[in-house]
Short mmCIF file of C-alpha atoms in Angstrom, two decimals:
data_model
loop_
_atom_site.label_atom_id
_atom_site.label_comp_id
_atom_site.label_asym_id
_atom_site.label_seq_id
_atom_site.Cartn_x
_atom_site.Cartn_y
_atom_site.Cartn_z
CA MET A 1 0.07 -0.01 0.03
CA VAL A 2 1.71 3.59 -1.02
CA LEU A 3 1.31 5.74 2.15
CA ARG A 4 0.03 9.26 1.40
CA ASN A 5 0.06 12.28 3.24
CA GLY A 6 -2.83 13.25 5.34
CA LYS A 7 -3.82 13.77 8.55
CA ASP A 8 -4.49 9.89 9.14
CA SER A 9 -1.34 8.97 7.73
CA PRO A 10 1.96 7.90 9.57
CA VAL A 11 4.00 9.56 6.82
CA ASP A 12 4.70 12.78 8.76
CA THR A 13 5.65 10.94 12.11
CA LEU A 14 7.89 8.70 10.63
CA ALA A 15 9.53 11.50 8.70
CA ALA A 16 9.64 12.86 12.19
CA LEU A 17 12.03 9.65 13.41
CA GLY A 18 14.43 10.61 10.23
CA VAL A 19 13.21 7.85 8.12
CA ARG A 20 13.49 8.49 4.47
CA ASP A 21 12.05 7.41 1.17
CA ILE A 22 9.33 6.29 2.80
CA ALA A 23 7.34 5.24 -0.23
CA SER A 24 10.18 2.74 -1.13
CA LEU A 25 9.94 0.35 2.44
CA ASN A 26 6.35 -1.35 0.99
CA VAL A 27 4.65 0.02 4.25
CA GLU A 28 1.17 -1.69 4.97
CA VAL A 29 -1.05 0.02 7.46
CA LEU A 30 -2.66 -3.05 9.77
CA LYS A 31 -4.73 -1.13 11.87
CA TYR A 32 -5.13 2.70 12.76
CA SER A 33 -6.63 4.87 15.50
CA PRO A 34 -7.59 8.39 15.53
CA PRO A 35 -6.62 10.31 18.82
CA ASP A 36 -9.21 8.61 21.06
CA GLU A 37 -8.20 6.51 23.94
CA GLN A 38 -10.92 3.76 23.20
CA GLN A 39 -9.90 3.52 19.73
CA ASN A 40 -6.34 3.46 20.58
CA ALA A 41 -6.86 0.30 22.82
CA LEU A 42 -8.34 -1.61 19.85
CA VAL A 43 -5.17 -1.01 18.15
CA TYR A 44 -3.28 -2.35 21.11
CA SER A 45 -5.37 -5.38 21.77
CA ARG A 46 -4.84 -5.92 17.98
CA VAL A 47 -1.00 -6.09 18.63
CA ASN A 48 -1.60 -7.92 21.62
CA GLN A 49 -3.48 -10.74 19.22
CA VAL A 50 -0.72 -10.84 16.79
CA LEU A 51 2.40 -11.13 19.24
CA ALA A 52 0.26 -14.23 21.14
CA GLU A 53 -0.65 -15.72 17.78
CA ARG A 54 3.08 -15.70 16.62
CA ILE A 55 4.84 -16.49 19.67
CA ARG A 56 3.46 -20.00 19.82
CA ARG A 57 5.98 -20.59 16.74
CA THR A 58 8.78 -18.18 17.50
CA GLU A 59 10.53 -15.93 19.71
CA LEU A 60 9.63 -12.47 20.11
CA GLU A 61 12.10 -9.87 19.72
CA CYS A 62 10.62 -6.49 20.97
CA THR A 63 11.62 -2.80 21.64
CA HIS A 64 9.56 -0.28 22.94
CA ILE A 65 10.42 3.14 23.13
CA THR A 66 8.06 4.53 25.32
CA GLY A 67 7.28 7.71 27.45
CA GLU A 68 5.82 6.63 30.73
CA MET A 69 6.35 3.03 30.25
CA ARG A 70 2.46 2.72 29.75
CA ALA A 71 3.00 -0.72 27.92
CA LEU A 72 3.51 -2.30 30.92
CA ALA A 73 0.23 -0.92 32.60
CA ASP A 74 -1.53 -3.09 29.85
CA PRO A 75 -2.30 -6.70 31.46
CA HIS A 76 -2.55 -8.41 27.96
CA HIS A 77 0.83 -7.15 27.26
CA ARG A 78 2.55 -8.34 30.44
CA GLN A 79 0.99 -11.83 29.48
CA VAL A 80 2.87 -11.49 26.08
CA CYS A 81 5.79 -10.59 28.03
CA ARG A 82 5.52 -13.49 30.59
CA LYS A 83 4.84 -15.96 27.31
CA ASN A 84 7.94 -14.88 25.50
CA TRP A 85 10.17 -15.70 28.50
CA GLN A 86 8.19 -18.83 29.54
CA SER A 87 8.55 -20.14 26.07
CA HIS A 88 11.70 -18.81 24.74
CA LYS A 89 13.65 -17.00 27.48
CA ARG A 90 13.79 -13.88 25.92
CA ARG A 91 13.02 -10.71 27.41
CA ILE A 92 11.32 -7.61 26.12
CA GLU A 93 13.16 -4.43 26.25
CA LEU A 94 11.36 -1.27 27.20
CA VAL A 95 12.77 2.57 27.07
CA CYS A 96 11.15 4.97 29.10
CA TYR A 97 11.49 8.72 30.51
CA LEU A 98 12.58 8.15 34.29
CA PRO A 99 13.98 11.00 36.12
CA LYS A 100 17.01 10.36 38.19
CA ARG A 101 15.52 11.58 41.40
CA TYR A 102 13.04 8.43 40.55
CA ARG A 103 15.21 5.86 40.15
CA GLY A 104 16.75 5.33 43.75
CA LYS A 105 13.69 2.88 45.41
CA GLY A 106 10.67 0.98 43.86
CA ARG A 107 8.46 3.41 46.00
CA ASP A 108 9.61 6.10 43.83
CA VAL A 109 9.10 4.57 40.65
CA TRP A 110 5.67 3.69 42.08
CA ARG A 111 5.16 7.76 42.49
CA TRP A 112 6.38 8.58 39.01
CA ASN A 113 4.04 5.70 37.54
CA ARG A 114 1.29 6.93 39.49
CA ARG A 115 1.41 10.25 38.00
CA ASN A 116 0.98 8.80 34.61
CA TRP A 117 -0.93 5.74 34.77
CA GLN A 118 -4.30 7.13 35.93
CA HIS A 119 -6.32 4.27 34.92
CA THR A 120 -4.37 1.59 36.82
CA ASP A 121 -5.11 0.32 39.94
CA TRP A 122 -2.52 -1.00 42.36
CA GLN A 123 -3.09 -4.87 41.59
CA ASN A 124 -2.26 -4.00 38.29
CA GLN A 125 0.50 -1.73 39.15
CA LEU A 126 1.93 -4.50 41.82
CA ASP A 127 1.67 -7.15 38.79
CA ALA A 128 3.73 -4.86 36.58
CA TYR A 129 6.27 -4.68 39.25
CA ASP A 130 6.58 -8.40 39.71
CA LEU A 131 7.35 -8.88 36.22
CA LEU A 132 10.14 -6.08 36.18
CA GLY A 133 11.23 -7.82 39.21
CA ASN A 134 11.43 -11.07 37.61
CA GLY A 135 13.73 -9.40 35.14
CA GLU A 136 11.31 -10.71 32.24
CA VAL A 137 11.42 -7.26 30.97
CA ARG A 138 14.37 -5.42 30.69
CA LEU A 139 13.92 -1.72 31.58
CA PHE A 140 15.87 1.01 30.73
CA ALA A 141 15.84 4.88 31.87
CA LEU A 142 16.46 7.94 29.87
CA ASP A 143 16.76 11.60 31.07
CA ASN A 144 14.83 12.97 28.53
CA ARG A 145 11.47 12.07 26.86
CA GLU A 146 11.91 10.81 23.41
CA PRO A 147 9.74 12.86 21.07
CA ILE A 148 8.07 10.24 19.04
CA HIS A 149 7.00 6.66 20.97
CA TYR A 150 7.31 3.26 18.77
CA SER A 151 7.91 -0.31 18.96
CA VAL A 152 9.08 -3.09 16.78
CA PHE A 153 8.08 -6.38 17.31
CA PHE A 154 9.65 -9.47 15.29
CA ASP A 155 11.32 -8.84 12.00
CA ARG A 156 8.23 -6.69 10.75
CA PHE A 157 5.95 -4.98 12.73
CA VAL A 158 5.80 -1.32 14.17
CA LEU A 159 3.56 0.25 16.55
CA LEU A 160 3.86 3.81 15.84
CA GLN A 161 2.26 6.64 17.86
CA SER A 162 2.03 10.33 16.92
CA LYS A 163 3.86 12.60 18.75
CA HIS A 164 1.83 13.71 22.08
CA SER A 165 2.37 15.46 25.76
CA PRO A 166 1.41 13.96 29.08
CA PRO A 167 -0.87 14.59 30.66
CA SER A 168 -3.41 13.80 27.85
CA HIS A 169 -1.68 10.72 26.07
CA THR A 170 -4.25 11.68 22.96
CA LYS A 171 -2.57 10.35 20.13
CA ARG A 172 -2.94 8.40 16.67
CA VAL A 173 -1.70 5.01 16.45
CA TRP A 174 -0.89 2.79 13.71
CA LEU A 175 0.01 -0.96 13.43
CA LEU A 176 2.31 -0.84 10.78
CA GLU A 177 3.86 -4.02 8.73
CA SER A 178 7.26 -3.91 6.84
CA VAL A 179 10.63 -5.70 6.92
CA GLN A 180 12.58 -2.56 5.82
CA LEU A 181 10.54 -0.18 8.14
CA THR A 182 11.08 -2.72 11.25
CA LYS A 183 14.98 -2.93 10.40
CA ILE A 184 15.41 0.96 10.32
CA LEU A 185 13.57 1.62 13.46
CA ARG A 186 15.04 -1.30 15.27
CA GLU A 187 18.18 0.20 14.59
CA LYS A 188 17.20 3.54 15.65
CA ALA A 189 15.74 2.04 19.19
CA GLU A 190 19.00 0.00 19.84
CA ASN A 191 20.64 3.28 19.79
CA ILE A 192 18.36 4.88 22.03
CA VAL A 193 18.73 1.84 24.45
CA SER A 194 22.75 2.12 24.30
CA ARG A 195 22.36 5.70 25.59
CA ALA A 196 19.81 4.72 28.29
CA GLU A 197 20.64 3.42 31.84
CA ARG A 198 19.55 -0.30 32.67
CA VAL A 199 17.09 -0.19 35.88
CA SER A 200 18.13 -3.12 37.86
CA PRO A 201 15.31 -5.55 38.62
CA ARG A 202 16.46 -5.36 42.18
CA LEU A 203 14.07 -1.86 42.73
CA PHE A 204 10.90 -3.86 41.71
CA ARG A 205 11.76 -7.03 43.74
CA GLU A 206 12.66 -5.38 46.75
CA LEU A 207 9.30 -3.37 46.54
CA CYS A 208 7.70 -6.42 46.09
CA LEU A 209 9.11 -8.07 49.08
CA SER A 210 8.74 -5.48 51.01
CA LEU A 211 4.86 -5.11 50.95
CA SER A 212 4.95 -9.05 51.34
CA SER A 213 7.18 -9.04 54.34
CA PRO A 214 6.11 -10.60 57.46
CA LEU A 215 6.31 -7.26 59.13
CA ALA A 216 4.59 -5.21 56.43
CA LEU A 217 1.74 -7.60 56.68
CA ASP A 218 1.63 -7.66 60.48
CA CYS A 219 1.13 -3.83 60.12
CA LEU A 220 -1.67 -4.31 57.91
CA PHE A 221 -3.29 -6.81 60.06
CA ILE A 222 -2.80 -4.62 63.05
CA ALA A 223 -4.10 -1.39 61.40
CA ASN A 224 -7.23 -3.39 59.84
CA ASP A 225 -8.38 -4.77 63.14
CA LYS A 226 -8.06 -1.50 65.16
CA GLY A 227 -8.86 1.04 62.43
CA ALA A 228 -6.18 3.74 63.60
CA VAL A 229 -3.03 2.57 65.45
CA LYS A 230 -0.16 4.91 67.11
CA GLU A 231 3.17 4.88 64.86
CA LYS A 232 5.23 5.05 68.00
CA TRP A 233 3.39 2.04 69.63
CA LEU A 234 3.40 0.23 66.31
CA CYS A 235 7.26 0.96 66.05
CA SER A 236 7.99 0.16 69.25
CA ARG A 237 6.27 -3.43 68.80
CA LEU A 238 8.32 -3.58 65.33
CA LYS A 239 12.13 -3.36 67.72
CA ARG A 240 11.31 -6.77 68.95
CA PHE A 241 11.95 -8.32 65.49
CA THR A 242 14.01 -5.61 63.71
CA LYS A 243 15.99 -2.16 64.13
CA PRO A 244 14.62 0.82 62.50
CA PRO A 245 14.60 2.09 59.70
CA TYR A 246 11.12 0.45 59.05
CA ASN A 247 11.66 1.15 55.15
CA PHE A 248 8.84 -1.38 54.57
CA LEU A 249 6.15 1.49 56.73
CA GLU A 250 7.34 3.84 53.88
CA ASP A 251 6.70 1.44 50.91
CA LEU A 252 3.06 0.66 52.70
CA ILE A 253 2.56 4.42 52.43
CA ALA A 254 4.02 5.10 49.05
CA VAL A 255 1.75 2.38 47.53
CA LYS A 256 -1.24 3.85 49.74
CA PHE A 257 -1.91 0.80 51.49
CA ILE A 258 -1.89 2.55 54.50
CA LYS A 259 -1.39 6.71 55.57
CA ARG A 260 -0.58 8.73 58.35
CA SER A 261 -3.07 10.56 60.01
CA ASN A 262 -1.81 12.96 62.88
CA ASP A 263 0.34 10.22 64.84
CA ASN A 264 -1.65 7.45 63.81
CA ILE A 265 -1.43 4.59 61.11
CA VAL A 266 -4.61 4.25 59.13
CA ILE A 267 -5.19 1.31 56.73
CA THR A 268 -7.07 2.46 53.23
CA GLU A 269 -9.55 0.76 51.02
CA ALA A 270 -6.48 -0.34 48.96
CA GLY A 271 -4.68 -1.81 51.83
CA LYS A 272 -8.06 -3.55 52.65
CA GLY A 273 -8.02 -5.14 49.46
CA TYR A 274 -4.61 -6.13 49.44
CA LEU A 275 -5.05 -7.96 52.43
CA ASN A 276 -8.32 -9.60 50.63
CA LEU A 277 -6.34 -11.03 48.06
CA LEU A 278 -4.27 -12.28 50.42
CA ALA A 279 -6.98 -14.26 52.00
CA ASN A 280 -8.06 -15.83 48.36
CA ASN A 281 -7.06 -18.98 47.49
CA MET B 1 23.98 -33.67 52.50
CA ARG B 2 21.96 -33.29 55.81
CA THR B 3 24.07 -33.14 58.87
CA LYS B 4 23.01 -33.31 62.61
CA LYS B 5 21.23 -30.48 64.05
CA SER B 6 23.54 -28.10 66.35
CA PRO B 7 22.44 -26.55 69.52
CA VAL B 8 23.14 -23.01 68.02
CA VAL B 9 20.65 -23.95 65.24
CA LEU B 10 17.98 -25.25 67.90
CA LYS B 11 18.35 -21.72 69.79
CA TRP B 12 17.90 -20.05 66.54
CA GLN B 13 14.86 -21.79 66.06
CA GLU B 14 13.39 -21.06 69.59
CA LYS B 15 14.13 -17.58 68.80
CA PHE B 16 12.17 -17.47 65.46
CA ARG B 17 9.21 -19.68 67.13
CA ARG B 18 9.23 -17.11 69.75
CA ASP B 19 9.11 -14.26 67.23
CA LEU B 20 6.34 -16.06 65.45
CA ALA B 21 4.26 -16.25 68.59
CA HIS B 22 4.13 -12.25 68.70
CA LEU B 23 2.89 -11.74 65.52
CA HIS B 24 -0.68 -11.27 64.36
CA HIS B 25 -2.84 -14.44 63.66
CA GLY B 26 -3.12 -13.15 59.99
CA THR B 27 0.57 -13.14 59.45
CA ARG B 28 0.99 -16.47 60.88
CA GLN B 29 -1.77 -17.64 58.70
CA GLN B 30 0.38 -16.25 55.52
CA LEU B 31 3.67 -17.79 56.67
CA GLU B 32 1.86 -21.16 57.38
CA ALA B 33 0.50 -21.27 54.16
CA ALA B 34 3.73 -20.50 52.48
CA VAL B 35 5.10 -23.34 54.27
CA GLY B 36 3.95 -25.69 51.86
CA ARG B 37 5.92 -24.15 49.07
CA LYS B 38 9.08 -24.35 51.03
CA GLN B 39 10.38 -27.79 49.54
CA SER B 40 9.97 -25.96 45.71
CA LEU B 41 12.55 -23.49 46.80
CA THR B 42 16.25 -23.90 46.35
CA ILE B 43 18.56 -21.99 47.95
CA TRP B 44 22.30 -21.36 46.92
CA LEU B 45 24.34 -19.94 49.90
CA GLY B 46 27.59 -18.81 49.02
CA GLY B 47 29.87 -17.22 51.83
CA PRO B 48 33.47 -17.90 53.52
CA GLY B 49 34.88 -21.12 52.33
CA ARG B 50 36.09 -24.35 54.02
CA ALA B 51 39.63 -22.80 54.80
CA HIS B 52 37.95 -19.77 56.61
CA ARG B 53 37.05 -19.88 60.54
CA LEU B 54 33.57 -18.48 59.52
CA TYR B 55 32.53 -21.38 57.01
CA ASN B 56 31.24 -23.46 59.64
CA LYS B 57 28.64 -20.62 60.84
CA ARG B 58 27.82 -20.61 56.92
CA VAL B 59 26.88 -24.26 57.39
CA LEU B 60 25.06 -23.45 60.70
CA ILE B 61 22.83 -20.87 58.48
CA LYS B 62 22.39 -23.87 55.90
CA GLN B 63 21.12 -26.06 58.86
CA LEU B 64 18.54 -23.91 60.22
CA LEU B 65 17.32 -23.03 56.72
CA GLU B 66 16.82 -26.81 56.35
CA ALA B 67 15.30 -27.35 59.45
CA GLU B 68 13.04 -24.77 58.43
CA GLY B 69 11.96 -27.08 55.25
CA PHE B 70 14.43 -25.20 52.80
CA ASN B 71 16.78 -27.13 50.11
CA VAL B 72 20.01 -25.50 50.31
CA ILE B 73 23.11 -25.81 48.24
CA ILE B 74 26.41 -24.85 49.28
CA SER B 75 28.64 -25.15 46.11
CA GLU B 76 31.72 -26.74 48.16
CA GLU B 77 29.82 -29.70 48.92
CA TYR B 78 29.43 -30.67 45.39
CA LYS B 79 32.64 -32.02 43.62
CA SER B 80 32.77 -31.04 39.79
CA LYS B 81 35.58 -31.03 37.01
CA ILE B 82 35.12 -27.40 35.87
CA ASN B 83 36.70 -24.51 37.78
CA LEU B 84 34.78 -23.06 40.65
CA ALA B 85 33.80 -19.89 39.08
CA SER B 86 32.08 -21.57 35.99
CA LYS B 87 30.45 -24.24 38.14
CA GLU B 88 29.07 -21.47 40.47
CA ILE B 89 27.70 -19.51 37.55
CA LEU B 90 25.93 -23.07 36.20
CA GLU B 91 24.35 -23.66 39.50
CA TYR B 92 23.09 -20.15 39.75
CA ALA B 93 21.00 -20.43 36.65
CA SER B 94 19.40 -23.55 38.50
CA VAL B 95 18.30 -22.21 41.80
CA ASP B 96 15.67 -20.06 43.10
CA MET B 97 17.29 -17.89 45.36
CA VAL B 98 21.02 -16.78 45.70
CA ILE B 99 22.34 -15.78 49.04
CA ILE B 100 25.56 -14.37 49.55
CA LEU B 101 27.23 -13.68 53.11
CA SER B 102 29.51 -11.42 51.47
CA ILE B 103 32.35 -11.68 54.42
CA THR B 104 35.45 -12.76 52.81
CA PRO B 105 37.42 -11.73 49.70
CA GLY B 106 36.08 -14.73 47.84
CA ALA B 107 32.46 -14.22 48.63
CA SER B 108 32.70 -10.56 47.40
CA GLY B 109 34.50 -11.72 44.70
CA GLU B 110 31.45 -13.77 43.86
CA ALA B 111 29.20 -11.03 44.66
CA LEU B 112 30.83 -8.66 42.38
CA ASP B 113 30.66 -11.28 39.76
CA PHE B 114 27.17 -11.78 39.97
CA ALA B 115 26.38 -8.35 40.42
CA HIS B 116 27.61 -7.47 37.21
CA VAL B 117 24.77 -9.09 35.33
CA ARG B 118 21.87 -7.44 35.74
CA ASP B 119 19.48 -10.04 33.93
CA ARG B 120 20.76 -12.23 37.25
CA HIS B 121 19.43 -9.45 40.14
CA GLU B 122 16.33 -10.75 40.78
CA LYS B 123 17.21 -13.82 42.77
CA LEU B 124 20.27 -12.48 44.40
CA PHE B 125 20.25 -11.60 48.08
CA ILE B 126 23.81 -10.20 49.39
CA TYR B 127 24.46 -9.79 53.04
CA TYR B 128 26.96 -7.29 53.83
CA PRO B 129 29.16 -6.64 57.29
CA GLU B 130 28.59 -2.88 58.63
CA GLU B 131 32.39 -3.09 59.44
CA TYR B 132 33.30 -3.13 55.86
CA LYS B 133 30.66 -0.40 54.65
CA ARG B 134 33.46 2.14 53.68
CA GLY B 135 35.30 -0.23 51.54
CA TYR B 136 35.33 -0.43 47.29
CA VAL B 137 33.23 -3.79 47.35
CA TYR B 138 30.31 -1.97 49.19
CA GLN B 139 30.32 0.82 47.07
CA SER B 140 30.33 -0.66 44.27
CA LEU B 141 27.74 -3.15 45.14
CA TYR B 142 25.55 -0.58 46.92
CA GLY B 143 26.40 2.48 44.82
CA HIS B 144 27.14 1.23 41.36
CA HIS B 145 24.96 -1.72 41.29
CA ARG B 146 22.42 -1.31 43.59
CA ILE B 147 21.92 -4.72 44.92
CA VAL B 148 22.45 -4.18 48.66
CA ASP B 149 19.82 -3.29 50.77
CA GLU B 150 20.03 -1.52 53.86
CA LYS B 151 18.05 -4.38 55.70
CA ARG B 152 20.82 -7.11 54.77
CA ILE B 153 23.39 -5.10 56.40
CA PHE B 154 24.68 -7.13 59.79
CA SER B 155 27.45 -6.90 62.68
CA LEU B 156 30.00 -9.00 61.58
CA LYS B 157 31.48 -8.93 65.43
CA LYS B 158 28.08 -10.12 66.66
CA PHE B 159 27.79 -12.86 63.90
CA LYS B 160 31.15 -14.10 65.09
CA ARG B 161 29.91 -14.59 68.59
CA GLY B 162 26.76 -16.71 67.16
CA THR B 163 23.90 -14.13 67.83
CA SER B 164 21.01 -14.66 65.81
CA ASP B 165 20.79 -11.44 63.88
CA LEU B 166 22.24 -12.59 60.49
CA PRO B 167 20.30 -15.97 60.74
CA MET B 168 17.00 -14.60 61.18
CA LYS B 169 17.41 -11.74 58.29
CA VAL B 170 18.26 -14.81 55.96
CA LEU B 171 15.33 -17.16 57.09
CA TYR B 172 12.70 -13.92 56.97
CA ASP B 173 14.03 -13.19 53.78
CA ALA B 174 13.43 -16.99 52.69
CA MET B 175 10.06 -16.82 54.25
CA ASN B 176 9.43 -13.72 52.40
CA PHE B 177 10.60 -15.07 49.00
CA LEU B 178 7.92 -17.73 49.66
CA ILE B 179 5.04 -15.55 50.36
CA TRP B 180 5.63 -13.32 47.52
CA GLN B 181 5.26 -16.21 45.50
CA LYS B 182 2.16 -17.00 46.77
CA ILE B 183 0.99 -13.57 46.26
CA ALA B 184 2.05 -12.98 42.73
CA PRO B 185 -0.21 -15.06 40.77
CA LYS B 186 -3.17 -13.67 42.70
CA LEU B 187 -2.34 -10.30 40.94
CA ARG B 188 -3.24 -11.94 37.59
CA ARG B 189 -6.47 -13.44 38.44
CA ARG B 190 -9.20 -10.88 37.97
#
């Protein structure tokens, strides 16, 4: 299919990525979405379908160049990543914009993600962190946001997004098929990966372990029983088991399973939801 | 290879049981629910080698973990024709949790070697003496690789005296690992 210029065409966005002579690349538009979140979701769903079908036969080589790593907020895409690892021991690479001050601890990344993953609940976010903590996705961080976001899959598929800026995230999205275009964009993606900083899976692993540690659970159960519990009393109880600082308390607060209210620790609805999840078989 | 339980290990187990009794019954239930999974978790325990005077303490920690139901491997107990470093890399790939007591130069070397490969970070747990925090190895593991967490810093002086601080940290971490393994699949069920 010959691509033409026009508001629905990816030509301008590809040109902004430095792709020249687009007409010769034999690009086919498999699916398109105008700037509408629900329609965008249909394109992502089609992408995940294509990936899931192909992963049955062959390993997925995939690099995402993203803004706020929202590909991981999609549970279907996380399933694809897991399947790729389980079947082929192959990791997906994802580059995101993550300011340095948020790279110190898992709870810092959590706070950053909360600003940009408005439609994602704590359960989905924690599942994404489990995926990252297992190292099944390699995460890379940039100091600045890439202007154009795209993903390359296998040797022939590109998911392209028109330029957009948070907080709106409204954009045009195309699923494209072209071996030549995929090759060009994969090289560009590899350059971006090479100048990004690898984020260790440990950040996410430690947060998951912190939230599930016996002492964190103990604090949640006690706060759930009592409604509100004096923080001083809780800390004096914890001294039996370990010395301060009690970083798991800060982690519970960051993910909003508990909150500070005057001198008290109070469990939140999310915290109660977490305890309910533990109780289910 | 399982050895006879030492009085020190029995003392540590009693401490663990006393601590458990003080936890909320909901927490105890979560620990009990994780108990059934212990045999499915294999831990590789690195640390001071046979020639070092603290090797026996490493073996005691192994005994504590085994007494609580975990499978534990100490590499020196298995002979191989290949060199030690290559052998350990292979063992790393086959276990669930890698614990290193970074007390000696050899163990610190292992920790640094493993820390260099970020794809292996998810199962690596390094315990580091507070007495050595100013040294190169700690600065590299903590500042550069970001693989050591403050909660895994311990007093080497107290460890030499046989206190339960480090063994309890290791045991709690192993239990924590199991609890998370039970929780993680539930996040995907909707």
